[in-house]
Amino acid sequence: MSRPRVTLKLATSLDGRIATASGESRWITGPAAREAVHRLRAMHAAVLVGVETAIADDPQLTVRFPGFLGLQPVRAVLDSRQRLPSATRLVTDAHRLDTVVVTAVAPKSRLTDAGVAVLQVAEHEGRVAVHAALAALGEHLRERLRRAFPKANVGPDAEVGPVLVEGGGQVAASLLEADLVDAIEWFRAPIVLGDEGRPAVGAFVVKALADAPRFRRTAVRDVGPDLWESYERL
């Protein structure tokens, strides 16, 4: 079963921080960069975050810009123990917006009753196994296509749209370490937060430079006061 293409979106300070030491993160980048992110969401089949980001930011993970009439992306959360609070917008809006929790334990009725699709996958070192999570999310996207186009032949290896990963640092680290990031869209604000700020990429071990994930820069452009860089995996 093929996995979806993965785009990692980062919005950071010049020194690669996504929040201050106290956790303040709204807004590091400006309005033009945030609008560009909404347009990126519109180009992806799903938007994925970790549960820590979902709890801290209570995001909607929807496309919101004037004139958008397309299908909203699936909203997905990596949540190994289903800690996502019932009061978050991801849960309260789940009956009208396709929402997925990928977990390592049996589905909890408080989420499924709210309309959340809970996908149970294997666990790796106390977290959801990211390979299994992407495979399960890919199959959920295929099932969505089957419902939308019942006469189409959507097989188990049919390609689905890409997944946009929007945080947090540990999710980014897990995907990079597993060599699952195909592209990076990096928005840099002209501020510096220092080493006490929260890093965009969490801890993972690279023992040799030759083993580091490598990317090729494909575009650089200004978005208001910020810089937007695009990269493709080598």
Tab-separated table of N, CA and C in Angstrom, residues 176-177 203-213:
chain	number	residue	atom	x	y	z
A	176	LEU	N	11.391	13.184	9.357
A	176	LEU	CA	12.712	13.359	8.754
A	176	LEU	C	13.611	12.170	9.055
A	177	GLU	N	13.586	11.714	10.288
A	177	GLU	CA	14.424	10.580	10.673
A	177	GLU	C	14.057	9.327	9.881
A	203	ALA	N	14.257	16.453	18.461
A	203	ALA	CA	15.489	15.668	18.550
A	203	ALA	C	15.415	14.407	17.702
A	204	PHE	N	16.457	14.204	16.907
A	204	PHE	CA	16.722	12.900	16.313
A	204	PHE	C	18.213	12.825	16.035
A	205	VAL	N	18.717	11.612	15.912
A	205	VAL	CA	20.165	11.405	15.885
A	205	VAL	C	20.648	11.214	14.458
A	206	VAL	N	21.614	12.035	14.056
A	206	VAL	CA	22.333	11.844	12.803
A	206	VAL	C	23.789	11.563	13.169
A	207	LYS	N	24.269	10.362	12.909
A	207	LYS	CA	25.606	9.970	13.334
A	207	LYS	C	26.691	10.437	12.376
A	208	ALA	N	26.340	10.675	11.116
A	208	ALA	CA	27.316	11.119	10.127
A	208	ALA	C	26.633	12.066	9.156
A	209	LEU	N	27.377	13.032	8.637
A	209	LEU	CA	26.813	13.978	7.683
A	209	LEU	C	26.207	13.273	6.479
A	210	ALA	N	26.813	12.180	6.078
A	210	ALA	CA	26.308	11.438	4.919
A	210	ALA	C	24.919	10.868	5.164
A	211	ASP	N	24.536	10.719	6.445
A	211	ASP	CA	23.229	10.152	6.780
A	211	ASP	C	22.142	11.216	6.932
A	212	ALA	N	22.525	12.489	6.887
A	212	ALA	CA	21.544	13.560	7.111
A	212	ALA	C	20.563	13.656	5.941
A	213	PRO	N	19.282	13.904	6.217
A	213	PRO	CA	18.335	14.144	5.128
A	213	PRO	C	18.788	15.346	4.310
